[in-house]
Amino acid sequence: MATDHIRYDVLARDALRGVLRRVLSDAAEHGLPGEHHFYITFLSHGDGVKLSPRLLAQYPEEMTIILQHQFWDLVVTEDRFEVGLSFGGIPERLTVPFAAVTRFLDPSAPFDLRFDVSDALSEEAPPATAPAAPLPAPAARVEAETAETEQEPAKPSEGAEVVRLDRFRKK
């Protein structure tokens, strides 16, 4: 069998992570268009992932977040994204390198990207320049219309739990 010196697998994976980076950058700049919303699954202990000890204890291996109604201060850089979310009424700041992302799903499209866990474990994300700061009260929230007949994505078989943030939303 011939040896792949070009590493097409790495090129394809990086191109697909570029799609994720671009979609999140657009959402950070313009908000979520229409009924789009994102489920992002990542390794909790991936290199460069920053979570509070409380969230790490609750999701020790993998975590899925939903960017739909209540998130703020989405910042996207070349190698990671940072976002403010509320868990049980407590604001948290998450930092997630793209190398730690194992799945990206937009059920309204439908569009689903999956990344091999061994890819995320073998990569080394550069360290962040500053530790995550405590969050002030959310000033600007990105709101999106919710689909009336929204379909829930299939839950992963083990290790992760989808946390629906809108259940904490005051109605």
Short mmCIF file of N, CA and C in Angstrom, two decimals:
data_model
loop_
_atom_site.label_atom_id
_atom_site.label_comp_id
_atom_site.label_asym_id
_atom_site.label_seq_id
_atom_site.Cartn_x
_atom_site.Cartn_y
_atom_site.Cartn_z
N MET A 1 0.84 -1.18 0.00
CA MET A 1 0.00 0.00 0.00
C MET A 1 0.89 1.25 0.00
N ALA A 2 0.50 2.25 -0.73
CA ALA A 2 1.28 3.48 -0.86
C ALA A 2 1.17 4.32 0.41
N THR A 3 2.22 5.04 0.71
CA THR A 3 2.23 5.92 1.86
C THR A 3 1.69 7.29 1.47
N ASP A 4 0.83 7.84 2.30
CA ASP A 4 0.25 9.15 2.04
C ASP A 4 1.16 10.22 2.64
N HIS A 5 2.05 10.75 1.83
CA HIS A 5 2.98 11.78 2.29
C HIS A 5 2.32 13.16 2.38
N ILE A 6 1.21 13.32 1.69
CA ILE A 6 0.52 14.60 1.68
C ILE A 6 -0.37 14.77 2.90
N ARG A 7 -0.84 13.67 3.49
CA ARG A 7 -1.73 13.65 4.65
C ARG A 7 -3.07 14.33 4.34
N TYR A 8 -3.77 13.75 3.39
CA TYR A 8 -5.09 14.25 3.01
C TYR A 8 -6.05 14.25 4.18
N ASP A 9 -5.93 13.28 5.09
CA ASP A 9 -6.82 13.22 6.24
C ASP A 9 -6.67 14.46 7.11
N VAL A 10 -5.44 14.92 7.30
CA VAL A 10 -5.18 16.11 8.11
C VAL A 10 -5.70 17.36 7.39
N LEU A 11 -5.48 17.43 6.09
CA LEU A 11 -5.95 18.57 5.31
C LEU A 11 -7.48 18.67 5.34
N ALA A 12 -8.16 17.53 5.20
CA ALA A 12 -9.62 17.52 5.22
C ALA A 12 -10.15 17.91 6.60
N ARG A 13 -9.54 17.37 7.65
CA ARG A 13 -9.96 17.69 9.02
C ARG A 13 -9.79 19.19 9.29
N ASP A 14 -8.66 19.75 8.89
CA ASP A 14 -8.42 21.17 9.11
C ASP A 14 -9.39 22.04 8.31
N ALA A 15 -9.74 21.60 7.10
CA ALA A 15 -10.70 22.34 6.29
C ALA A 15 -12.08 22.33 6.96
N LEU A 16 -12.47 21.19 7.52
CA LEU A 16 -13.77 21.11 8.20
C LEU A 16 -13.78 21.92 9.49
N ARG A 17 -12.67 21.97 10.17
CA ARG A 17 -12.59 22.85 11.36
C ARG A 17 -12.67 24.31 10.94
N GLY A 18 -12.19 24.60 9.74
CA GLY A 18 -12.33 25.95 9.19
C GLY A 18 -13.78 26.33 8.98
N VAL A 19 -14.62 25.36 8.60
CA VAL A 19 -16.05 25.60 8.46
C VAL A 19 -16.62 25.98 9.83
N LEU A 20 -16.28 25.23 10.85
CA LEU A 20 -16.73 25.51 12.21
C LEU A 20 -16.28 26.91 12.64
N ARG A 21 -15.02 27.24 12.41
CA ARG A 21 -14.47 28.55 12.78
C ARG A 21 -15.25 29.67 12.07
N ARG A 22 -15.52 29.49 10.79
CA ARG A 22 -16.21 30.51 9.99
C ARG A 22 -17.65 30.71 10.48
N VAL A 23 -18.36 29.61 10.74
CA VAL A 23 -19.74 29.70 11.20
C VAL A 23 -19.81 30.41 12.55
N LEU A 24 -18.91 30.06 13.47
CA LEU A 24 -18.91 30.71 14.78
C LEU A 24 -18.49 32.18 14.67
N SER A 25 -17.55 32.49 13.79
CA SER A 25 -17.15 33.89 13.57
C SER A 25 -18.32 34.71 13.07
N ASP A 26 -19.06 34.16 12.11
CA ASP A 26 -20.24 34.87 11.59
C ASP A 26 -21.29 35.07 12.68
N ALA A 27 -21.49 34.05 13.53
CA ALA A 27 -22.46 34.16 14.63
C ALA A 27 -22.00 35.21 15.64
N ALA A 28 -20.70 35.28 15.89
CA ALA A 28 -20.18 36.27 16.83
C ALA A 28 -20.38 37.69 16.29
N GLU A 29 -20.24 37.84 15.00
CA GLU A 29 -20.33 39.18 14.39
C GLU A 29 -21.77 39.61 14.11
N HIS A 30 -22.62 38.67 13.64
CA HIS A 30 -23.95 39.04 13.18
C HIS A 30 -25.09 38.38 13.94
N GLY A 31 -24.80 37.48 14.87
CA GLY A 31 -25.85 36.73 15.55
C GLY A 31 -26.23 35.50 14.73
N LEU A 32 -27.13 34.71 15.27
CA LEU A 32 -27.57 33.50 14.59
C LEU A 32 -28.69 33.84 13.62
N PRO A 33 -28.52 33.45 12.35
CA PRO A 33 -29.57 33.77 11.37
C PRO A 33 -30.74 32.80 11.45
N GLY A 34 -31.94 33.31 11.33
CA GLY A 34 -33.13 32.47 11.26
C GLY A 34 -33.25 31.53 12.44
N GLU A 35 -33.43 30.25 12.13
CA GLU A 35 -33.63 29.24 13.17
C GLU A 35 -32.35 28.45 13.48
N HIS A 36 -31.22 28.90 12.98
CA HIS A 36 -29.97 28.17 13.20
C HIS A 36 -29.59 28.21 14.68
N HIS A 37 -29.09 27.11 15.16
CA HIS A 37 -28.52 26.98 16.50
C HIS A 37 -27.54 25.81 16.46
N PHE A 38 -26.60 25.82 17.40
CA PHE A 38 -25.49 24.89 17.32
C PHE A 38 -25.35 24.04 18.57
N TYR A 39 -25.13 22.77 18.36
CA TYR A 39 -24.73 21.84 19.42
C TYR A 39 -23.25 21.59 19.20
N ILE A 40 -22.44 21.87 20.20
CA ILE A 40 -21.00 21.68 20.08
C ILE A 40 -20.55 20.76 21.20
N THR A 41 -19.97 19.62 20.81
CA THR A 41 -19.47 18.64 21.77
C THR A 41 -17.95 18.72 21.76
N PHE A 42 -17.36 18.70 22.95
CA PHE A 42 -15.90 18.79 23.04
C PHE A 42 -15.41 17.98 24.23
N LEU A 43 -14.11 17.66 24.21
CA LEU A 43 -13.48 16.92 25.29
C LEU A 43 -13.24 17.88 26.46
N SER A 44 -13.75 17.53 27.62
CA SER A 44 -13.63 18.39 28.80
C SER A 44 -12.18 18.59 29.24
N HIS A 45 -11.34 17.56 29.04
CA HIS A 45 -9.95 17.65 29.45
C HIS A 45 -9.01 17.84 28.27
N GLY A 46 -9.54 18.29 27.12
CA GLY A 46 -8.68 18.54 25.97
C GLY A 46 -7.69 19.65 26.27
N ASP A 47 -6.54 19.60 25.59
CA ASP A 47 -5.52 20.63 25.80
C ASP A 47 -6.10 22.01 25.50
N GLY A 48 -5.98 22.92 26.46
CA GLY A 48 -6.43 24.29 26.28
C GLY A 48 -7.87 24.54 26.64
N VAL A 49 -8.66 23.49 26.96
CA VAL A 49 -10.05 23.68 27.36
C VAL A 49 -10.06 24.28 28.77
N LYS A 50 -10.88 25.32 28.94
CA LYS A 50 -11.00 25.95 30.25
C LYS A 50 -12.46 25.92 30.68
N LEU A 51 -12.70 25.16 31.75
CA LEU A 51 -14.02 25.04 32.36
C LEU A 51 -13.85 25.26 33.86
N SER A 52 -14.93 25.64 34.51
CA SER A 52 -14.87 25.76 35.97
C SER A 52 -14.75 24.36 36.57
N PRO A 53 -14.20 24.26 37.78
CA PRO A 53 -14.13 22.96 38.45
C PRO A 53 -15.51 22.31 38.60
N ARG A 54 -16.53 23.13 38.80
CA ARG A 54 -17.90 22.61 38.93
C ARG A 54 -18.35 21.90 37.65
N LEU A 55 -18.09 22.52 36.49
CA LEU A 55 -18.49 21.89 35.23
C LEU A 55 -17.62 20.68 34.92
N LEU A 56 -16.32 20.76 35.25
CA LEU A 56 -15.44 19.61 35.03
C LEU A 56 -15.89 18.41 35.85
N ALA A 57 -16.35 18.64 37.07
CA ALA A 57 -16.83 17.55 37.91
C ALA A 57 -18.11 16.96 37.34
N GLN A 58 -18.95 17.81 36.76
CA GLN A 58 -20.21 17.35 36.21
C GLN A 58 -20.03 16.66 34.85
N TYR A 59 -19.06 17.11 34.06
CA TYR A 59 -18.80 16.56 32.73
C TYR A 59 -17.32 16.22 32.61
N PRO A 60 -16.88 15.14 33.23
CA PRO A 60 -15.44 14.85 33.31
C PRO A 60 -14.79 14.43 31.99
N GLU A 61 -15.56 13.92 31.05
CA GLU A 61 -14.97 13.45 29.80
C GLU A 61 -15.33 14.32 28.61
N GLU A 62 -16.61 14.54 28.42
CA GLU A 62 -17.11 15.23 27.23
C GLU A 62 -18.29 16.09 27.64
N MET A 63 -18.46 17.20 26.94
CA MET A 63 -19.55 18.12 27.25
C MET A 63 -20.14 18.62 25.94
N THR A 64 -21.46 18.79 25.92
CA THR A 64 -22.15 19.36 24.77
C THR A 64 -22.82 20.64 25.22
N ILE A 65 -22.55 21.72 24.50
CA ILE A 65 -23.20 23.00 24.78
C ILE A 65 -24.10 23.35 23.60
N ILE A 66 -25.09 24.18 23.87
CA ILE A 66 -26.00 24.63 22.83
C ILE A 66 -25.90 26.14 22.74
N LEU A 67 -25.58 26.64 21.56
CA LEU A 67 -25.58 28.08 21.32
C LEU A 67 -26.87 28.39 20.58
N GLN A 68 -27.83 28.94 21.34
CA GLN A 68 -29.13 29.24 20.74
C GLN A 68 -29.66 30.56 21.25
N HIS A 69 -30.19 30.59 22.46
CA HIS A 69 -30.82 31.80 22.97
C HIS A 69 -29.92 32.59 23.91
N GLN A 70 -29.41 31.92 24.92
CA GLN A 70 -28.73 32.65 25.98
C GLN A 70 -27.24 32.31 26.01
N PHE A 71 -26.50 33.03 25.21
CA PHE A 71 -25.05 33.00 25.27
C PHE A 71 -24.59 34.41 24.97
N TRP A 72 -23.38 34.74 25.39
CA TRP A 72 -22.90 36.10 25.20
C TRP A 72 -21.39 36.10 25.04
N ASP A 73 -20.91 37.21 24.57
CA ASP A 73 -19.47 37.44 24.41
C ASP A 73 -18.77 36.30 23.67
N LEU A 74 -19.35 35.87 22.56
CA LEU A 74 -18.71 34.85 21.73
C LEU A 74 -17.52 35.48 21.03
N VAL A 75 -16.34 34.92 21.30
CA VAL A 75 -15.09 35.40 20.69
C VAL A 75 -14.46 34.21 19.98
N VAL A 76 -14.11 34.41 18.72
CA VAL A 76 -13.52 33.34 17.92
C VAL A 76 -12.14 33.79 17.45
N THR A 77 -11.14 32.94 17.72
CA THR A 77 -9.78 33.20 17.24
C THR A 77 -9.40 32.09 16.27
N GLU A 78 -8.19 32.12 15.80
CA GLU A 78 -7.73 31.13 14.83
C GLU A 78 -7.79 29.70 15.38
N ASP A 79 -7.52 29.53 16.67
CA ASP A 79 -7.42 28.17 17.21
C ASP A 79 -8.47 27.80 18.25
N ARG A 80 -9.36 28.74 18.66
CA ARG A 80 -10.33 28.41 19.71
C ARG A 80 -11.50 29.40 19.68
N PHE A 81 -12.51 29.08 20.49
CA PHE A 81 -13.59 30.03 20.72
C PHE A 81 -13.83 30.12 22.23
N GLU A 82 -14.35 31.26 22.64
CA GLU A 82 -14.71 31.51 24.03
C GLU A 82 -16.14 32.00 24.03
N VAL A 83 -16.90 31.58 25.03
CA VAL A 83 -18.30 31.97 25.08
C VAL A 83 -18.77 32.01 26.53
N GLY A 84 -19.71 32.90 26.80
CA GLY A 84 -20.35 32.97 28.10
C GLY A 84 -21.68 32.24 28.04
N LEU A 85 -21.90 31.37 29.01
CA LEU A 85 -23.14 30.60 29.13
C LEU A 85 -23.55 30.56 30.59
N SER A 86 -24.81 30.29 30.83
CA SER A 86 -25.30 30.17 32.19
C SER A 86 -25.69 28.72 32.45
N PHE A 87 -25.18 28.16 33.56
CA PHE A 87 -25.49 26.79 33.95
C PHE A 87 -26.12 26.84 35.34
N GLY A 88 -27.38 26.50 35.41
CA GLY A 88 -28.08 26.56 36.69
C GLY A 88 -28.13 27.96 37.25
N GLY A 89 -28.22 28.96 36.38
CA GLY A 89 -28.27 30.35 36.81
C GLY A 89 -26.93 30.95 37.15
N ILE A 90 -25.86 30.18 36.99
CA ILE A 90 -24.51 30.67 37.30
C ILE A 90 -23.77 30.94 35.98
N PRO A 91 -23.37 32.19 35.74
CA PRO A 91 -22.65 32.49 34.50
C PRO A 91 -21.26 31.86 34.51
N GLU A 92 -20.88 31.31 33.38
CA GLU A 92 -19.58 30.65 33.22
C GLU A 92 -18.95 31.14 31.92
N ARG A 93 -17.65 31.14 31.88
CA ARG A 93 -16.90 31.46 30.67
C ARG A 93 -16.18 30.20 30.25
N LEU A 94 -16.41 29.73 29.04
CA LEU A 94 -15.77 28.52 28.52
C LEU A 94 -14.80 28.90 27.43
N THR A 95 -13.65 28.25 27.42
CA THR A 95 -12.68 28.38 26.35
C THR A 95 -12.49 27.00 25.75
N VAL A 96 -12.71 26.89 24.44
CA VAL A 96 -12.65 25.58 23.78
C VAL A 96 -11.80 25.69 22.51
N PRO A 97 -10.63 25.05 22.50
CA PRO A 97 -9.84 25.00 21.27
C PRO A 97 -10.58 24.15 20.23
N PHE A 98 -10.48 24.52 18.97
CA PHE A 98 -11.13 23.74 17.92
C PHE A 98 -10.61 22.31 17.90
N ALA A 99 -9.38 22.09 18.34
CA ALA A 99 -8.81 20.74 18.37
C ALA A 99 -9.53 19.83 19.36
N ALA A 100 -10.24 20.40 20.35
CA ALA A 100 -10.95 19.59 21.34
C ALA A 100 -12.38 19.28 20.92
N VAL A 101 -12.86 19.93 19.86
CA VAL A 101 -14.23 19.71 19.40
C VAL A 101 -14.33 18.35 18.73
N THR A 102 -15.33 17.56 19.15
CA THR A 102 -15.55 16.25 18.55
C THR A 102 -16.80 16.22 17.68
N ARG A 103 -17.70 17.19 17.87
CA ARG A 103 -18.91 17.22 17.04
C ARG A 103 -19.47 18.63 16.98
N PHE A 104 -19.97 18.98 15.80
CA PHE A 104 -20.67 20.24 15.59
C PHE A 104 -21.95 19.91 14.82
N LEU A 105 -23.11 20.31 15.37
CA LEU A 105 -24.38 20.00 14.76
C LEU A 105 -25.25 21.24 14.71
N ASP A 106 -25.80 21.51 13.54
CA ASP A 106 -26.82 22.53 13.38
C ASP A 106 -28.07 21.80 12.89
N PRO A 107 -28.99 21.44 13.82
CA PRO A 107 -30.14 20.63 13.44
C PRO A 107 -31.11 21.34 12.50
N SER A 108 -31.04 22.66 12.42
CA SER A 108 -31.97 23.37 11.54
C SER A 108 -31.55 23.28 10.07
N ALA A 109 -30.30 22.89 9.80
CA ALA A 109 -29.82 22.85 8.42
C ALA A 109 -30.23 21.60 7.64
N PRO A 110 -30.15 20.40 8.04
CA PRO A 110 -29.31 19.80 9.08
C PRO A 110 -27.86 19.67 8.59
N PHE A 111 -26.94 19.92 9.50
CA PHE A 111 -25.51 19.85 9.19
C PHE A 111 -24.81 19.26 10.40
N ASP A 112 -23.99 18.24 10.18
CA ASP A 112 -23.36 17.52 11.27
C ASP A 112 -21.91 17.20 10.91
N LEU A 113 -20.97 17.72 11.70
CA LEU A 113 -19.55 17.40 11.54
C LEU A 113 -19.11 16.59 12.74
N ARG A 114 -18.38 15.52 12.49
CA ARG A 114 -17.82 14.72 13.58
C ARG A 114 -16.32 14.61 13.36
N PHE A 115 -15.60 14.80 14.47
CA PHE A 115 -14.15 14.71 14.43
C PHE A 115 -13.71 13.53 15.28
N ASP A 116 -12.74 12.78 14.81
CA ASP A 116 -12.24 11.61 15.53
C ASP A 116 -11.64 12.05 16.85
N VAL A 117 -12.03 11.36 17.92
CA VAL A 117 -11.54 11.69 19.27
C VAL A 117 -10.02 11.57 19.33
N SER A 118 -9.45 10.61 18.64
CA SER A 118 -7.99 10.45 18.67
C SER A 118 -7.30 11.65 18.05
N ASP A 119 -7.97 12.32 17.09
CA ASP A 119 -7.41 13.55 16.51
C ASP A 119 -7.30 14.62 17.59
N ALA A 120 -8.37 14.78 18.36
CA ALA A 120 -8.40 15.81 19.39
C ALA A 120 -7.41 15.50 20.50
N LEU A 121 -7.24 14.24 20.84
CA LEU A 121 -6.31 13.88 21.91
C LEU A 121 -4.86 14.03 21.49
N SER A 122 -4.57 13.79 20.21
CA SER A 122 -3.19 13.81 19.76
C SER A 122 -2.68 15.21 19.44
N GLU A 123 -3.60 16.17 19.25
CA GLU A 123 -3.18 17.52 18.92
C GLU A 123 -2.84 18.29 20.18
N GLU A 124 -2.01 19.28 20.02
CA GLU A 124 -1.66 20.12 21.16
C GLU A 124 -2.07 21.54 20.85
N ALA A 125 -2.99 22.07 21.63
CA ALA A 125 -3.45 23.44 21.43
C ALA A 125 -2.49 24.38 22.13
N PRO A 126 -2.19 25.53 21.52
CA PRO A 126 -1.33 26.49 22.20
C PRO A 126 -2.01 27.03 23.44
N PRO A 127 -1.26 27.30 24.50
CA PRO A 127 -1.88 27.80 25.72
C PRO A 127 -2.49 29.17 25.52
N ALA A 128 -3.55 29.43 26.23
CA ALA A 128 -4.19 30.74 26.17
C ALA A 128 -3.29 31.75 26.85
N THR A 129 -3.38 33.00 26.42
CA THR A 129 -2.49 34.02 26.95
C THR A 129 -2.91 34.49 28.33
N ALA A 130 -4.20 34.42 28.64
CA ALA A 130 -4.65 34.90 29.94
C ALA A 130 -5.71 33.95 30.49
N PRO A 131 -5.78 33.80 31.81
CA PRO A 131 -6.82 32.94 32.38
C PRO A 131 -8.19 33.57 32.18
N ALA A 132 -9.20 32.72 32.17
CA ALA A 132 -10.56 33.20 31.99
C ALA A 132 -10.96 34.05 33.19
N ALA A 133 -11.54 35.19 32.91
CA ALA A 133 -11.95 36.11 33.97
C ALA A 133 -13.39 35.82 34.35
N PRO A 134 -13.78 36.15 35.59
CA PRO A 134 -15.17 35.98 35.98
C PRO A 134 -16.06 36.85 35.10
N LEU A 135 -17.27 36.40 34.87
CA LEU A 135 -18.17 37.10 33.97
C LEU A 135 -18.97 38.18 34.69
N PRO A 136 -19.09 39.33 34.05
CA PRO A 136 -20.05 40.30 34.54
C PRO A 136 -21.43 39.83 34.11
N ALA A 137 -22.45 40.52 34.58
CA ALA A 137 -23.80 40.18 34.14
C ALA A 137 -23.86 40.31 32.63
N PRO A 138 -24.53 39.40 31.95
CA PRO A 138 -24.56 39.45 30.50
C PRO A 138 -25.17 40.75 30.00
N ALA A 139 -24.43 41.46 29.16
CA ALA A 139 -24.89 42.73 28.65
C ALA A 139 -25.63 42.53 27.34
N ALA A 140 -25.02 41.82 26.42
CA ALA A 140 -25.64 41.62 25.11
C ALA A 140 -25.80 40.15 24.87
N ARG A 141 -27.00 39.74 24.64
CA ARG A 141 -27.27 38.34 24.35
C ARG A 141 -27.69 38.23 22.90
N VAL A 142 -27.30 37.15 22.26
CA VAL A 142 -27.70 36.91 20.89
C VAL A 142 -28.96 36.06 20.94
N GLU A 143 -30.03 36.56 20.38
CA GLU A 143 -31.30 35.85 20.39
C GLU A 143 -31.57 35.29 19.00
N ALA A 144 -32.18 34.15 18.96
CA ALA A 144 -32.58 33.53 17.70
C ALA A 144 -33.99 33.02 17.82
N GLU A 145 -34.69 32.96 16.72
CA GLU A 145 -36.03 32.38 16.71
C GLU A 145 -35.92 30.88 16.95
N THR A 146 -36.83 30.32 17.72
CA THR A 146 -36.84 28.88 17.99
C THR A 146 -37.82 28.23 17.03
N ALA A 147 -37.40 27.15 16.42
CA ALA A 147 -38.28 26.41 15.53
C ALA A 147 -39.41 25.79 16.34
N GLU A 148 -40.65 25.88 15.86
CA GLU A 148 -41.77 25.32 16.59
C GLU A 148 -41.71 23.81 16.62
N THR A 149 -41.21 23.20 15.58
CA THR A 149 -41.13 21.74 15.51
C THR A 149 -39.68 21.31 15.48
N GLU A 150 -38.92 21.82 16.44
CA GLU A 150 -37.48 21.51 16.49
C GLU A 150 -37.27 20.04 16.83
N GLN A 151 -36.41 19.41 16.07
CA GLN A 151 -36.09 18.02 16.33
C GLN A 151 -34.84 17.97 17.18
N GLU A 152 -34.88 17.14 18.21
CA GLU A 152 -33.72 16.95 19.07
C GLU A 152 -32.74 16.02 18.39
N PRO A 153 -31.45 16.34 18.42
CA PRO A 153 -30.48 15.41 17.87
C PRO A 153 -30.35 14.20 18.78
N ALA A 154 -29.90 13.11 18.20
CA ALA A 154 -29.71 11.90 18.99
C ALA A 154 -28.63 12.15 20.03
N LYS A 155 -28.89 11.69 21.26
CA LYS A 155 -27.90 11.86 22.32
C LYS A 155 -26.76 10.88 22.10
N PRO A 156 -25.53 11.30 22.40
CA PRO A 156 -24.42 10.36 22.30
C PRO A 156 -24.66 9.18 23.22
N SER A 157 -24.10 8.03 22.86
CA SER A 157 -24.37 6.81 23.60
C SER A 157 -23.78 6.81 25.00
N GLU A 158 -22.70 7.54 25.22
CA GLU A 158 -22.13 7.56 26.56
C GLU A 158 -21.22 8.77 26.72
N GLY A 159 -21.02 9.19 27.94
CA GLY A 159 -20.01 10.21 28.24
C GLY A 159 -20.50 11.64 28.19
N ALA A 160 -21.55 11.95 27.41
CA ALA A 160 -21.95 13.34 27.29
C ALA A 160 -23.44 13.45 27.51
N GLU A 161 -23.86 14.61 27.99
CA GLU A 161 -25.26 14.88 28.18
C GLU A 161 -25.54 16.23 27.58
N VAL A 162 -26.57 16.33 26.77
CA VAL A 162 -26.95 17.61 26.18
C VAL A 162 -27.69 18.41 27.24
N VAL A 163 -27.23 19.61 27.48
CA VAL A 163 -27.86 20.48 28.46
C VAL A 163 -28.66 21.52 27.70
N ARG A 164 -29.97 21.50 27.85
CA ARG A 164 -30.85 22.46 27.17
C ARG A 164 -30.86 23.73 28.01
N LEU A 165 -30.23 24.76 27.51
CA LEU A 165 -30.11 25.99 28.27
C LEU A 165 -31.42 26.76 28.36
N ASP A 166 -32.32 26.56 27.39
CA ASP A 166 -33.56 27.31 27.43
C ASP A 166 -34.48 26.87 28.56
N ARG A 167 -34.21 25.71 29.20
CA ARG A 167 -35.03 25.31 30.34
C ARG A 167 -34.75 26.19 31.56
N PHE A 168 -33.63 26.89 31.55
CA PHE A 168 -33.29 27.79 32.64
C PHE A 168 -33.75 29.22 32.35
N ARG A 169 -34.25 29.40 31.16
CA ARG A 169 -34.66 30.73 30.73
C ARG A 169 -35.97 31.12 31.40
N LYS A 170 -36.05 32.34 31.88
CA LYS A 170 -37.28 32.84 32.48
C LYS A 170 -38.26 33.13 31.36
N LYS A 171 -39.48 32.66 31.53
CA LYS A 171 -40.48 32.80 30.45
C LYS A 171 -41.48 33.84 30.79
#
